[in-house]
PDB file of C-alpha atoms in Angstrom:
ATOM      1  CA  UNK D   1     154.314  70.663  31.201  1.00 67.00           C
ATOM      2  CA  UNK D   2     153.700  67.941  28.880  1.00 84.00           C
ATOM      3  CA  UNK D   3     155.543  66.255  25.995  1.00 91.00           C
ATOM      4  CA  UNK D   4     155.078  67.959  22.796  1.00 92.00           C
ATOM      5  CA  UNK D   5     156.908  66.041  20.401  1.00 95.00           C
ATOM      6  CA  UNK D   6     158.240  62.341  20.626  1.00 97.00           C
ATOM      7  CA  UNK D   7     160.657  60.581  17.665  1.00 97.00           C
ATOM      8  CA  UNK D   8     162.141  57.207  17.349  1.00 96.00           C
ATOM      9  CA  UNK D   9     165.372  57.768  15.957  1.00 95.00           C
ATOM     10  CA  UNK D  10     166.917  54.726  14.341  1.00 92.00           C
ATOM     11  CA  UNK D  11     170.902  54.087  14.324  1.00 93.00           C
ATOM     12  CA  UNK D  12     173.456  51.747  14.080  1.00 91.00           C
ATOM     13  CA  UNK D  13     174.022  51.585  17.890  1.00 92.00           C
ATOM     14  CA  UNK D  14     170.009  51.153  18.701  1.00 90.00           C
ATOM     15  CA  UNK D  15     166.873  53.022  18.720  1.00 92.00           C
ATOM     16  CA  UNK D  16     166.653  56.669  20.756  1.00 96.00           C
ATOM     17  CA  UNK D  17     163.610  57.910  21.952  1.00 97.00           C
ATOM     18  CA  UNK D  18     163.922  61.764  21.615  1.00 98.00           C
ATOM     19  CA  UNK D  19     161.099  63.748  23.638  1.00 97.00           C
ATOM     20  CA  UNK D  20     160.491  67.338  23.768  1.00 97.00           C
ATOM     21  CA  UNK D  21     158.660  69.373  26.059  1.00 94.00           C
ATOM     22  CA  UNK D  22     157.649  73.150  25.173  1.00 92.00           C
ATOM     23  CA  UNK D  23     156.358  75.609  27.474  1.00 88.00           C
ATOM     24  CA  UNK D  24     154.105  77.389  25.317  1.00 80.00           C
ATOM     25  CA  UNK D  25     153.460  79.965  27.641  1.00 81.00           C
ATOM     26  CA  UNK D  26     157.007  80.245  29.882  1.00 81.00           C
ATOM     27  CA  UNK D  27     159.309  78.789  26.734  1.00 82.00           C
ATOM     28  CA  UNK D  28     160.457  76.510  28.717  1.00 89.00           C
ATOM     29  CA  UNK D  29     162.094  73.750  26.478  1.00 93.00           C
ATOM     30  CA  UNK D  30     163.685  70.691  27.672  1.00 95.00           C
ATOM     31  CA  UNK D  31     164.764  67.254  25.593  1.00 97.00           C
ATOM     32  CA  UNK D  32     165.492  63.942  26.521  1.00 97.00           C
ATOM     33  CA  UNK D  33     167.458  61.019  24.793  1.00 97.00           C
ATOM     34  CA  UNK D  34     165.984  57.871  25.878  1.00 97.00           C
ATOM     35  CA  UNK D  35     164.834  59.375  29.424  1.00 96.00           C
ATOM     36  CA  UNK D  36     168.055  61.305  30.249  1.00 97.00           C
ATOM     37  CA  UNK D  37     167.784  64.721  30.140  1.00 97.00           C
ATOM     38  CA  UNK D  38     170.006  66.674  27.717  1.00 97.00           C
ATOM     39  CA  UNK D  39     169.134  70.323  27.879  1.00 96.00           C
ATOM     40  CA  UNK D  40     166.799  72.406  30.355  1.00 94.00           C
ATOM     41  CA  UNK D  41     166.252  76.086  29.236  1.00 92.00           C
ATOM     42  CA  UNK D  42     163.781  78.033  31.476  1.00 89.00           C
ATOM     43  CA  UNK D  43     161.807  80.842  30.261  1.00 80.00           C
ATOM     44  CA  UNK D  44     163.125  81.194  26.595  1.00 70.00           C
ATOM     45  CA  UNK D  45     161.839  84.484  24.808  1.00 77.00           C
ATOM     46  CA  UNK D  46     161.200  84.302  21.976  1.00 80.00           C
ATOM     47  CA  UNK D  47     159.123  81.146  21.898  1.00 81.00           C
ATOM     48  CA  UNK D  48     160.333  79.632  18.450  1.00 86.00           C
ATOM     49  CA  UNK D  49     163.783  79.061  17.888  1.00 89.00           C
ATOM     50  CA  UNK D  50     165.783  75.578  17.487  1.00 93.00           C
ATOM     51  CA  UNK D  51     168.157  73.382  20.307  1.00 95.00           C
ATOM     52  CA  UNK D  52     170.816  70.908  19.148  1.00 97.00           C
ATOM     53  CA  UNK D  53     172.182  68.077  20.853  1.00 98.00           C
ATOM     54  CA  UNK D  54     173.815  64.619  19.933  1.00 97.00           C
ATOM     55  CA  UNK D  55     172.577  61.445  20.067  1.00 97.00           C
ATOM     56  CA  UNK D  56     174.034  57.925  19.907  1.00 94.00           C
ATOM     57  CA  UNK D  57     177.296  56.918  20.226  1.00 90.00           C
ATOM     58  CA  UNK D  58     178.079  58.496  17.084  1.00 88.00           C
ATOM     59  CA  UNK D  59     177.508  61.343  18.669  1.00 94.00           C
ATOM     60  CA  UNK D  60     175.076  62.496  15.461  1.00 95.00           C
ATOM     61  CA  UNK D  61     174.236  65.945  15.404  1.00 97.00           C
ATOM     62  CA  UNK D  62     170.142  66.096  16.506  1.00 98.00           C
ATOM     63  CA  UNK D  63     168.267  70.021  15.949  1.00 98.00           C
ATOM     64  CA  UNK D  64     164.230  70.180  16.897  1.00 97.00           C
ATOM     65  CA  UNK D  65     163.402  73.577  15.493  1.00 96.00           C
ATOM     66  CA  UNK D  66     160.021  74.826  17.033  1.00 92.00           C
ATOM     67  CA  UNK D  67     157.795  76.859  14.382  1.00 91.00           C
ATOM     68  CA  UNK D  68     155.166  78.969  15.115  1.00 87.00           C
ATOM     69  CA  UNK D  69     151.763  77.421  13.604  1.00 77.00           C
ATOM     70  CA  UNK D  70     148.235  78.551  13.038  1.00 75.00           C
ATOM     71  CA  UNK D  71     146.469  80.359  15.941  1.00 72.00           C
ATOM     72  CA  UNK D  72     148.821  80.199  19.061  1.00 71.00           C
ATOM     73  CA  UNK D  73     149.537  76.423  18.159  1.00 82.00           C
ATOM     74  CA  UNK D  74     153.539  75.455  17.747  1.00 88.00           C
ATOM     75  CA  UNK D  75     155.194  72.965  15.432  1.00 92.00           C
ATOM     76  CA  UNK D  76     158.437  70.425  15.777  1.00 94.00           C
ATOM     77  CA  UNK D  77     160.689  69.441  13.389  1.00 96.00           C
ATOM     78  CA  UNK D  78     163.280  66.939  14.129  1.00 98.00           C
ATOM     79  CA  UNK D  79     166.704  67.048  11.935  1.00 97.00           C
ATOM     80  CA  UNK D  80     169.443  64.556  12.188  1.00 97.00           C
ATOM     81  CA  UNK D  81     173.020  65.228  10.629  1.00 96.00           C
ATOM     82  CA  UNK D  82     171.692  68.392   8.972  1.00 96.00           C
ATOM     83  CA  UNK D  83     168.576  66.209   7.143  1.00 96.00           C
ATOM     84  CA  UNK D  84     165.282  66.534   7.957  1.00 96.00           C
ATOM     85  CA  UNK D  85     163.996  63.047   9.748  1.00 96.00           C
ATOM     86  CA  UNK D  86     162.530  61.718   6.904  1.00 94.00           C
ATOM     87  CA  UNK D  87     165.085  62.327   4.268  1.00 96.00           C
ATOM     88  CA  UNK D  88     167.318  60.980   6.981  1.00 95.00           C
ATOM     89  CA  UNK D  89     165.229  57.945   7.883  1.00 92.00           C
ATOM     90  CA  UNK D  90     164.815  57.343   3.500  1.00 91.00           C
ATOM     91  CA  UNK D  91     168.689  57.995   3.306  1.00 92.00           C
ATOM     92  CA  UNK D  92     169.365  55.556   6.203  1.00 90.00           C
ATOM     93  CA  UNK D  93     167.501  52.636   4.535  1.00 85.00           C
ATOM     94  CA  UNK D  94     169.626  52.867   1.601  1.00 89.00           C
ATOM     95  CA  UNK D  95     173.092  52.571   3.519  1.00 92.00           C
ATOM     96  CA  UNK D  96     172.590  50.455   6.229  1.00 94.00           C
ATOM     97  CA  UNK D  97     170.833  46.856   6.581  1.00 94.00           C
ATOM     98  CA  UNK D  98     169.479  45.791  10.090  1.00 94.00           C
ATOM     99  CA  UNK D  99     169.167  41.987  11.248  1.00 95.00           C
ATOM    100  CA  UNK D 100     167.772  40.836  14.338  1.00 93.00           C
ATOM    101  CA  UNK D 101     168.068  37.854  15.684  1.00 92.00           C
ATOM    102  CA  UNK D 102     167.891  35.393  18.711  1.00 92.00           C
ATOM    103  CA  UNK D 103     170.827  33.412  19.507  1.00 93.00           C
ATOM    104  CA  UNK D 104     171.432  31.542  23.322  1.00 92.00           C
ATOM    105  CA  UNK D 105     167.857  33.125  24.597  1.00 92.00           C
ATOM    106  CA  UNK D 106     169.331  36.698  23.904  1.00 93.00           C
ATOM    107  CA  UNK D 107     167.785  38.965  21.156  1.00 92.00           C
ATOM    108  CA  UNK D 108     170.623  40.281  18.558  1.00 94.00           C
ATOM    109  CA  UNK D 109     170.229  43.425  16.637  1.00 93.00           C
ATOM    110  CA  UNK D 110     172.895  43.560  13.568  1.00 95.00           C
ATOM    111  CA  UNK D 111     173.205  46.452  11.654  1.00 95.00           C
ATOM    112  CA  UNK D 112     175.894  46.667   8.663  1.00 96.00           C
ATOM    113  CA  UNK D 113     176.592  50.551   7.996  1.00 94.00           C
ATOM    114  CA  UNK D 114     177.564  50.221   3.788  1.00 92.00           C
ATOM    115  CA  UNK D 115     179.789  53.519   3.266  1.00 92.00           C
ATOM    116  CA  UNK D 116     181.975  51.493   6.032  1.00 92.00           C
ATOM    117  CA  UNK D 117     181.451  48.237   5.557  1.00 93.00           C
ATOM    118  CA  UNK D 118     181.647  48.527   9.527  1.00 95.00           C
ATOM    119  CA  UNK D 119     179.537  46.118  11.413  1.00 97.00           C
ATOM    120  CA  UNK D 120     177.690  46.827  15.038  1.00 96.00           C
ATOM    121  CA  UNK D 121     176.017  44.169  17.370  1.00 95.00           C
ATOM    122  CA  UNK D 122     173.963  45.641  20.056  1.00 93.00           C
ATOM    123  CA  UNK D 123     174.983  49.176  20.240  1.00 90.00           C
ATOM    124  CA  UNK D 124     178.690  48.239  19.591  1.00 93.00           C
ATOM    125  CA  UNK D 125     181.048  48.409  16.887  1.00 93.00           C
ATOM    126  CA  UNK D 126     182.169  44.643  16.444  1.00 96.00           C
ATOM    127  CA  UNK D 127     185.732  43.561  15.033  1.00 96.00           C
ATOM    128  CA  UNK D 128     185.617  42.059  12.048  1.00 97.00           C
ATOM    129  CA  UNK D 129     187.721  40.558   9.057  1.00 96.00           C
ATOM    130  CA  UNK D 130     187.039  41.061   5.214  1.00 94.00           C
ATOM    131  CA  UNK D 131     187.362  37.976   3.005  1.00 94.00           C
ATOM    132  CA  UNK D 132     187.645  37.834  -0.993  1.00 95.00           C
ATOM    133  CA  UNK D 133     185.650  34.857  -2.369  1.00 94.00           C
ATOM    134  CA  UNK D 134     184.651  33.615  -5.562  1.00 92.00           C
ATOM    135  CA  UNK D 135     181.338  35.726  -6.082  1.00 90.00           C
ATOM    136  CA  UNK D 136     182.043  38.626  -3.951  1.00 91.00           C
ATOM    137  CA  UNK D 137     183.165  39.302  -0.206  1.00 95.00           C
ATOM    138  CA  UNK D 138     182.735  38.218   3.378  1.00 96.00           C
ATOM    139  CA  UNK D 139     183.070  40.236   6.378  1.00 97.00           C
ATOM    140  CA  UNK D 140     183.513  37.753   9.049  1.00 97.00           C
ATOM    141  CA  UNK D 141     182.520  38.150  12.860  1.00 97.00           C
ATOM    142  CA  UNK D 142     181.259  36.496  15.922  1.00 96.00           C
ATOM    143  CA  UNK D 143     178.286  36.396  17.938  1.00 95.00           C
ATOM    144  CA  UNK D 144     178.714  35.118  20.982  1.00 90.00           C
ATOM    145  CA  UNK D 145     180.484  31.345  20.495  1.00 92.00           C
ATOM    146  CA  UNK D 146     178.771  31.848  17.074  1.00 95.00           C
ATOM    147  CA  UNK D 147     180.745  32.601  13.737  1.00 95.00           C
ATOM    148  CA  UNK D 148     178.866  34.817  11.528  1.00 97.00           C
ATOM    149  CA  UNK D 149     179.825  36.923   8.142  1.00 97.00           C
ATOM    150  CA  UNK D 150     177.898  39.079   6.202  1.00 97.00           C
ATOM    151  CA  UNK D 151     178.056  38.247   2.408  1.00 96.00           C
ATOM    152  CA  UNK D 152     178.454  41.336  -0.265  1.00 95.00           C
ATOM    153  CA  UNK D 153     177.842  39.858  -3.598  1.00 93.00           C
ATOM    154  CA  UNK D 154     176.426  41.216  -7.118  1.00 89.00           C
ATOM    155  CA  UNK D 155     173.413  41.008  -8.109  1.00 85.00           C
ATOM    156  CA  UNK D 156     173.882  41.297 -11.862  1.00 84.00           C
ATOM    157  CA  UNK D 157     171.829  43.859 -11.958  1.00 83.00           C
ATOM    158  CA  UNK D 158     172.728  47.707 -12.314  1.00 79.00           C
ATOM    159  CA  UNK D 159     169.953  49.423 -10.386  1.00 78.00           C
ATOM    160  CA  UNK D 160     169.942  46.543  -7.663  1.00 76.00           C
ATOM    161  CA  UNK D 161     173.245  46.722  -7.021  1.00 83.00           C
ATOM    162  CA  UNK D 162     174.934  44.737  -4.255  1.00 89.00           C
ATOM    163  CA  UNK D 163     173.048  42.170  -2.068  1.00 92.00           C
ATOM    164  CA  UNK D 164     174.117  42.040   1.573  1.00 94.00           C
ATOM    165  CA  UNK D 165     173.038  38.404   3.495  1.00 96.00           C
ATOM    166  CA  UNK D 166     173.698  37.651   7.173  1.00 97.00           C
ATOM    167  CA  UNK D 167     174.991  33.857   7.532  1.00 97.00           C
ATOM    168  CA  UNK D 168     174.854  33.049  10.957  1.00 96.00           C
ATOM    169  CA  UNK D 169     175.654  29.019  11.828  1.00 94.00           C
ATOM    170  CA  UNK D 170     176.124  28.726   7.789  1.00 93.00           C
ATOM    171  CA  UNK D 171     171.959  29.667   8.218  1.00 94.00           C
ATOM    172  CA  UNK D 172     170.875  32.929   6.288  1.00 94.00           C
ATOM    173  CA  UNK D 173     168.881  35.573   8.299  1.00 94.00           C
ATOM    174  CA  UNK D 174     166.077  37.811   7.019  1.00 91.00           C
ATOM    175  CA  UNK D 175     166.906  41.325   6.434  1.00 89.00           C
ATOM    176  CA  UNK D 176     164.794  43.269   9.158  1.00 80.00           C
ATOM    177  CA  UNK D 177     162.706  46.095   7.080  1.00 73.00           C
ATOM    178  CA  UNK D 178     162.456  49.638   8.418  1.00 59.00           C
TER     179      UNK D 178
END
């Protein structure tokens, strides 16, 4: 049996790899999340139907629903926290920002989740400590030996609303686009 479907799910703790393989003929249907297997059903009548699973250490609520297509042919969908992977991927962009970065010959991947304000290095929530300044706030963390904040600041303008900047070594980091 083969893998029929294959998504790159994007989250504050990392990126999971989400596979699917379908029996088309037996129903078999098992997933992975990045190359652990988290469900096995063996011949599964009848063959459309949906399986749900977490993923990440959110624990975020994952549903492939397999739809009958045209001819004998099949079709996967892939829905994350009740939202279809797209409208989840376009709502994701819009309250999180994502950083990476190499610091002491180790890769860094920041991610600052907005509704929160919480802050996660690596696949781990990080402690952190909220500052009032002049033109807005700092959330202050480390990196390693490294002191870091992220900077939440006005833009002045309505539909841009806040800017978000990573300061690293008092050195600003490029947002990382998804």
């Amino acid at each position: 049996m083969k893998v029929a479907a294959i998504w790159d799910v994007i989250l504050s703790d990392g990126v999971h790899k989400i596979e699917f393989e379908h029996g088309t003929t037996s129903g078999k249907r098992v997933v992975y999340v990045d190359g652990k297997e988290v469900i096995r059903k063996e011949w599964m009548f009848p063959l459309v139907g949906k399986e749900t699973f977490c993923v990440g250490a959110a624990k975020n609520k994952a549903t492939i629903r397999i739809l009958s297509g045209k001819g004998c042919g099949f079709s996967y969908t892939l829905e994350i926290d009740g939202k279809s992977f797209r409208k989840f991927v376009e709502n994701r962009s819009k309250t999180t920002h994502t950083w990476v970065l190499h610091l002491d010959h180790k890769d860094f991947r920041i991610v600052l989740e907005k509704p929160t304000m919480d802050v996660w290095c690596n696949g781990k929530m990080v402690e952190t400590a909220g500052k009032f300044v002049d033109d807005g706030t700092e959330t202050h963390f480390n990196v390693g030996d490294h002191g870091c904040y992220i900077k939440a600041m006005s833009s002045g303008k309505k539909r841009e609303g806040i800017i978000h900047t990573l300061i690293v070594d008092n050195r600003e980091i490029l947002e990382l686009t998804q």
